[in-house]
PDB file of C-alpha atoms in Angstrom:
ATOM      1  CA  UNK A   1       0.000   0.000   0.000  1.00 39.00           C
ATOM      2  CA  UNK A   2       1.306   3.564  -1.017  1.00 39.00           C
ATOM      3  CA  UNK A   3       1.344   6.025   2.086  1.00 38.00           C
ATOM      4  CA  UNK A   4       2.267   9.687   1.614  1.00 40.00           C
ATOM      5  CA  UNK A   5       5.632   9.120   3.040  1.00 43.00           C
ATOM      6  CA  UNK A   6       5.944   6.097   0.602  1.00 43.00           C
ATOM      7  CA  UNK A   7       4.517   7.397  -2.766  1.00 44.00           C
ATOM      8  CA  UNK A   8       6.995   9.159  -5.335  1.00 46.00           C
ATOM      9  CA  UNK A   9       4.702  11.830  -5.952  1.00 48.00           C
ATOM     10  CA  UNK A  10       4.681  13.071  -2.371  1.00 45.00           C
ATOM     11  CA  UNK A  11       7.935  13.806  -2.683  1.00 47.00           C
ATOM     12  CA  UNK A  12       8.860  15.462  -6.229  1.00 47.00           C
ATOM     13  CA  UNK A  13      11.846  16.836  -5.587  1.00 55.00           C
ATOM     14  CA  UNK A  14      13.712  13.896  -4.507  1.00 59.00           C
ATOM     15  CA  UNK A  15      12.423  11.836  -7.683  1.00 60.00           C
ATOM     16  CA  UNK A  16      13.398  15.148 -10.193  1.00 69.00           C
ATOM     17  CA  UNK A  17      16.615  16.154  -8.214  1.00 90.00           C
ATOM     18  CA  UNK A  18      18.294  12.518  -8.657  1.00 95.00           C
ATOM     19  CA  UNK A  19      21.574  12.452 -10.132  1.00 97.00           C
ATOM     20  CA  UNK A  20      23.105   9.667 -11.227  1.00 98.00           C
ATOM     21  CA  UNK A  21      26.853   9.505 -11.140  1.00 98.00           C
ATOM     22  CA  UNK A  22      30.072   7.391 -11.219  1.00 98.00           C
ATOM     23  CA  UNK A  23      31.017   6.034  -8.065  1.00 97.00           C
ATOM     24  CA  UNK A  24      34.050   7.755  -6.885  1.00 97.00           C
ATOM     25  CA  UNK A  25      36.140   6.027  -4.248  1.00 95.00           C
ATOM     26  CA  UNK A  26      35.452   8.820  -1.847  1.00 96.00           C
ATOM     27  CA  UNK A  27      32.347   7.591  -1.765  1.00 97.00           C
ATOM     28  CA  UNK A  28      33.147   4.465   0.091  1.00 94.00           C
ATOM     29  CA  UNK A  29      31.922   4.763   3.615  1.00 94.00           C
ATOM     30  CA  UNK A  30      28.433   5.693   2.502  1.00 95.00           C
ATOM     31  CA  UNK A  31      27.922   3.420  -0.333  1.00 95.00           C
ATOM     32  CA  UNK A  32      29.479   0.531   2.642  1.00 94.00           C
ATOM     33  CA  UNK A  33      26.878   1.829   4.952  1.00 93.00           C
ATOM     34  CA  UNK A  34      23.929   1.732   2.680  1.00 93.00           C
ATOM     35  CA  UNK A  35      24.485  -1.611   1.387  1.00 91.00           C
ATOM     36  CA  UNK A  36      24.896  -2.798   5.033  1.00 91.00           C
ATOM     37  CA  UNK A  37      21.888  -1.712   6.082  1.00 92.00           C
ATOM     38  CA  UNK A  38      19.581  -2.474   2.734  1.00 93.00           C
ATOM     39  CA  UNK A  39      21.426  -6.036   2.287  1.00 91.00           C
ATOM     40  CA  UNK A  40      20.118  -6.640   6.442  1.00 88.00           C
ATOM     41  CA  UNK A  41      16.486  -5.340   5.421  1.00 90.00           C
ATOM     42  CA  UNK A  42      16.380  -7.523   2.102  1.00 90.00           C
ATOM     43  CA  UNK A  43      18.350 -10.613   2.710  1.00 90.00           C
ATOM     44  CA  UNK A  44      17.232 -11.475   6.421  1.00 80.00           C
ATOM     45  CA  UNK A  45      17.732 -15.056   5.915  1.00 84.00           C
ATOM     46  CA  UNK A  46      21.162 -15.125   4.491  1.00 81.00           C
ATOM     47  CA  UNK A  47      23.162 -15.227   8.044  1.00 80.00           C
ATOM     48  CA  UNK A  48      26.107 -12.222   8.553  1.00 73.00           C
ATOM     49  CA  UNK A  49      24.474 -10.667   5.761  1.00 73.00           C
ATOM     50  CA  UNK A  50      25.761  -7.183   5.378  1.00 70.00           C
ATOM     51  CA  UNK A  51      28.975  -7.478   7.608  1.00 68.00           C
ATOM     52  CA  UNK A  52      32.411  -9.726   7.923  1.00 76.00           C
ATOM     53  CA  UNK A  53      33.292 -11.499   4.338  1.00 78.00           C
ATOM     54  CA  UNK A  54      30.587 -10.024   2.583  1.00 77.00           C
ATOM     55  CA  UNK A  55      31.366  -6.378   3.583  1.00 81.00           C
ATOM     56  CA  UNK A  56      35.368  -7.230   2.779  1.00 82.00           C
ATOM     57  CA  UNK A  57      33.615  -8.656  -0.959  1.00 84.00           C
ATOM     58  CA  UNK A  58      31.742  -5.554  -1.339  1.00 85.00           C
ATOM     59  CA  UNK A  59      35.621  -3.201  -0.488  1.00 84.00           C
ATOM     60  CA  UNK A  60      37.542  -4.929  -2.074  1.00 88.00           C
ATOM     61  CA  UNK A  61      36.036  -6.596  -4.889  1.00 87.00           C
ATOM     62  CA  UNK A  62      32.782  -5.358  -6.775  1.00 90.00           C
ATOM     63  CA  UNK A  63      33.389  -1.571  -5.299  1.00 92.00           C
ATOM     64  CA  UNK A  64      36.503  -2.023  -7.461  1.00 92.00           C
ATOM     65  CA  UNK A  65      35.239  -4.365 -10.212  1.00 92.00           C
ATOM     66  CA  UNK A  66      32.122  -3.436 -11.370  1.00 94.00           C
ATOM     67  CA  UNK A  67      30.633  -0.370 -13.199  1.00 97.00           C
ATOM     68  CA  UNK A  68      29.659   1.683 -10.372  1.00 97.00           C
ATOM     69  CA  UNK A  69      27.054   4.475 -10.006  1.00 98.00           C
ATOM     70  CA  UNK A  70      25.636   6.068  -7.179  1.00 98.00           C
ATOM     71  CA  UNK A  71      22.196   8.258  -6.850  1.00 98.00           C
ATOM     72  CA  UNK A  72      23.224  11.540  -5.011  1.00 98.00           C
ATOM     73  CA  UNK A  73      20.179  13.564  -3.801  1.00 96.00           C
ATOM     74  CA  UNK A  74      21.431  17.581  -2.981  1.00 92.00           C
ATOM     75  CA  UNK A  75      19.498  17.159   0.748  1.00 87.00           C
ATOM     76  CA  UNK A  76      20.858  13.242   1.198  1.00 91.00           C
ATOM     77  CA  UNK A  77      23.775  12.517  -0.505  1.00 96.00           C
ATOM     78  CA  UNK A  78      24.260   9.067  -2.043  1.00 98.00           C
ATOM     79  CA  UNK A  79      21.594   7.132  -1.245  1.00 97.00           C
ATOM     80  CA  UNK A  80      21.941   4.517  -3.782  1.00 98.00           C
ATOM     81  CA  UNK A  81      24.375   2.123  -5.278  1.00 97.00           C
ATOM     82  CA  UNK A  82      23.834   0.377  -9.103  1.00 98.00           C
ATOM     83  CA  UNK A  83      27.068  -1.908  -9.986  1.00 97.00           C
ATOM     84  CA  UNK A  84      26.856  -2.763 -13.543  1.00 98.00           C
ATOM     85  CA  UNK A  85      29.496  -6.340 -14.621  1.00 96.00           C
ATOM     86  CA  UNK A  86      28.775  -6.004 -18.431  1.00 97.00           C
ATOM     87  CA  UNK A  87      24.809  -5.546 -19.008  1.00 98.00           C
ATOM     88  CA  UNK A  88      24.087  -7.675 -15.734  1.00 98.00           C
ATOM     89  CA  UNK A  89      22.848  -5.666 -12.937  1.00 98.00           C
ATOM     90  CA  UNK A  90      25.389  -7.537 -10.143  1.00 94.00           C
ATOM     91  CA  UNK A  91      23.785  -4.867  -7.578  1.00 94.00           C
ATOM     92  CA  UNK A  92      21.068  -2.310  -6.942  1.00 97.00           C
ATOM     93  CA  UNK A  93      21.295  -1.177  -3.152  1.00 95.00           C
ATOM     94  CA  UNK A  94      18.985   2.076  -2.044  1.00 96.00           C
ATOM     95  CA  UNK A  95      19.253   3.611   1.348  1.00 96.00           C
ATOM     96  CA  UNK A  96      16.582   2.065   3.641  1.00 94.00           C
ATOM     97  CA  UNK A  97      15.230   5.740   4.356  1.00 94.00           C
ATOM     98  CA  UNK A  98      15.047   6.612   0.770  1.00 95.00           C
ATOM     99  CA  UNK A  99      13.293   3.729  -0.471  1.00 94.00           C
ATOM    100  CA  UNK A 100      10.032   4.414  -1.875  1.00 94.00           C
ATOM    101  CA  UNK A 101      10.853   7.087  -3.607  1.00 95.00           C
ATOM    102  CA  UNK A 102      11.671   6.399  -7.332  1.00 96.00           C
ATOM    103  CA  UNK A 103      15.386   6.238  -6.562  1.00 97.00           C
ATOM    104  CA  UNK A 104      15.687   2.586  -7.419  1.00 97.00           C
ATOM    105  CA  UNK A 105      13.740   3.082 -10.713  1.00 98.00           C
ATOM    106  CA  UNK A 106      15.996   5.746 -11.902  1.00 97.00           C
ATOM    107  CA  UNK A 107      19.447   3.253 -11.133  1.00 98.00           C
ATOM    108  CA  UNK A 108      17.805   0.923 -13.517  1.00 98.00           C
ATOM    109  CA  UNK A 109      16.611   3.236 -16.412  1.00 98.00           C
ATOM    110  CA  UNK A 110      20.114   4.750 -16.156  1.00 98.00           C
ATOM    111  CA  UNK A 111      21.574   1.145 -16.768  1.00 98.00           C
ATOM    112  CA  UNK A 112      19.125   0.416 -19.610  1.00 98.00           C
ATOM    113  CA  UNK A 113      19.811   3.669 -21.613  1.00 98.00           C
ATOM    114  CA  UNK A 114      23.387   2.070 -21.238  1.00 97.00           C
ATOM    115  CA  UNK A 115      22.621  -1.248 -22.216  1.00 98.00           C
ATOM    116  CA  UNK A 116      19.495  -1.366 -24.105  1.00 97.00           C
ATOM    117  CA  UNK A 117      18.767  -5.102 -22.240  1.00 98.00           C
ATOM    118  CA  UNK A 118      19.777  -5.975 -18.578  1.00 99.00           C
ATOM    119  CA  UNK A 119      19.358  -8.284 -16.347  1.00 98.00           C
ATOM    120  CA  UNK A 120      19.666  -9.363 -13.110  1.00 98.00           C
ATOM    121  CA  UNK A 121      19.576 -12.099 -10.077  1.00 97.00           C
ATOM    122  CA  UNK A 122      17.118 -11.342  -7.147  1.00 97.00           C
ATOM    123  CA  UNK A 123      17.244 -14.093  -4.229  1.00 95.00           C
ATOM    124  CA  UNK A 124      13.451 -15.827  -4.717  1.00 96.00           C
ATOM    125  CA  UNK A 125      13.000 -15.117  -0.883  1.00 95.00           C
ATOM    126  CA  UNK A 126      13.464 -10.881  -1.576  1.00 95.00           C
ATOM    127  CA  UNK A 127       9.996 -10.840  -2.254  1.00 94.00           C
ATOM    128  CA  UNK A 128      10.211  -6.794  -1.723  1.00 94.00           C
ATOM    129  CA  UNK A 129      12.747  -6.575  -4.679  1.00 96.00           C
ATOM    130  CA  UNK A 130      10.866  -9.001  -6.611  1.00 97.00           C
ATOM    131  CA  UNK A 131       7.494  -6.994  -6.698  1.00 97.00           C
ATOM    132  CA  UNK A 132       9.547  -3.815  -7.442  1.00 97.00           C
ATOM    133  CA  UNK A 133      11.018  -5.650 -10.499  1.00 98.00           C
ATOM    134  CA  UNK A 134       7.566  -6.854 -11.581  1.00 98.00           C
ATOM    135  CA  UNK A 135       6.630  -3.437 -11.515  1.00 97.00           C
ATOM    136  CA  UNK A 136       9.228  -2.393 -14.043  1.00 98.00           C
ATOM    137  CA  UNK A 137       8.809  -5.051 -16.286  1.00 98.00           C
ATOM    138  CA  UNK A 138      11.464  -7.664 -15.651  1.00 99.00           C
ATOM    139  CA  UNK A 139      10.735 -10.790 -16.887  1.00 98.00           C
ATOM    140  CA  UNK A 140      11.882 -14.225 -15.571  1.00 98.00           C
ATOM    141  CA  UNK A 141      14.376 -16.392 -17.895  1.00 98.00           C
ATOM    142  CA  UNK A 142      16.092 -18.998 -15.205  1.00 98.00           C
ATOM    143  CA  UNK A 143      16.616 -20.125 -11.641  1.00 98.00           C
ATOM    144  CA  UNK A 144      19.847 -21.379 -10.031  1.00 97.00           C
ATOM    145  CA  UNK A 145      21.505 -22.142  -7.212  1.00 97.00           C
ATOM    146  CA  UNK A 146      23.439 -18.441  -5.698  1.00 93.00           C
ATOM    147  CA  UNK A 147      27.266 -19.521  -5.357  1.00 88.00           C
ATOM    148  CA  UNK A 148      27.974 -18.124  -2.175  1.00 84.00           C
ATOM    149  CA  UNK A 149      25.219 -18.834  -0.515  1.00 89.00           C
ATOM    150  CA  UNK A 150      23.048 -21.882  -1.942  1.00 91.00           C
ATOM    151  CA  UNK A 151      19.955 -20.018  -1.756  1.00 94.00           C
ATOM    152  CA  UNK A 152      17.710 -19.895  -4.777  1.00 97.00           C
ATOM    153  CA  UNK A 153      17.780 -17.107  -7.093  1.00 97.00           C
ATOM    154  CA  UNK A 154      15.907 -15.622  -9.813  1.00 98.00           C
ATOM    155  CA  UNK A 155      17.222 -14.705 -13.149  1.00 98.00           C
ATOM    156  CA  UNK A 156      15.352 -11.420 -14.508  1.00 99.00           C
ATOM    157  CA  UNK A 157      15.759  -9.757 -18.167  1.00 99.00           C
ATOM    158  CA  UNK A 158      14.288  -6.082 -18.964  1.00 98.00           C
ATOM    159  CA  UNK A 159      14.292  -4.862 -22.696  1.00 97.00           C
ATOM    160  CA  UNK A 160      14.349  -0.775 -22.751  1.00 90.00           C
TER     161      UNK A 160
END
């Protein structure tokens, strides 16, 4: 259910006033933070999720790896993270208190305007992140077996 504090069009000038830039390596600490906290909220069942190997992952390998960009909001700062490996989405992280507010929508039409087709893996339990995808489209084409942690997870493609 939309609430005022929950529906985009409440809040106009944080859906308008979205940039979306390259990550820059100063932007560590929050982009860390964030992920820590959404990866808690969205992945409850996957245990130490958002701290100890997976935070060291996160440093030192897809912070450095991937094709970063953060959403920077002028009253907020970053409050997303979308890491791009190729055309796969490998991560789309929003700030717990900015959720809600088209923020996550705008990291993915930035990556399809770069890509044309993306896709993605969402754990089947995020059922959250699932719905949002649904709502923009995405479109199942597999299931497998995540590597690291066994759980299932859900293949998604979106076309622009």
């Amino acid at each position: 259910m939309t609430t005022p504090e929950t529906d985009p069009a409440a809040h106009p000038s944080v859906a308008t006033s979205v940039t979306i830039r390259p990550y820059r390596p100063e932007d560590e600490a929050t982009v860390v933070s964030l992920w820590s906290r959404a990866s808690r909220i969205a992945h409850p069942f996957i245990e130490g999720e958002g701290t100890g190997e997976r935070e060291r992952k996160l440093r030192e390998i897809y912070l450095v790896q991937a094709d970063n960009w953060v959403a920077e909001v002028p009253s907020r700062g970053v409050v997303g993270l979308l890491g791009m490996l190729g055309s796969e989405i490998g991560g789309l992280f929003v700030d717990p208190d900015a959720q809600k507010l088209g923020i996550g929508r705008r990291l993915v039409e930035h990556a399809l305007r770069r890509h044309g087709t993306v896709t993605l893996d969402v754990f089947e339990q995020n059922s959250s992140a699932r719905a949002f995808y649904a709502r923009l489209g995405f479109r199942e084409i597999g299931r497998h077996p995540e590597e690291d942690t066994g759980f299932t997870a859900i293949t998604l493609e979106l076309s622009a």
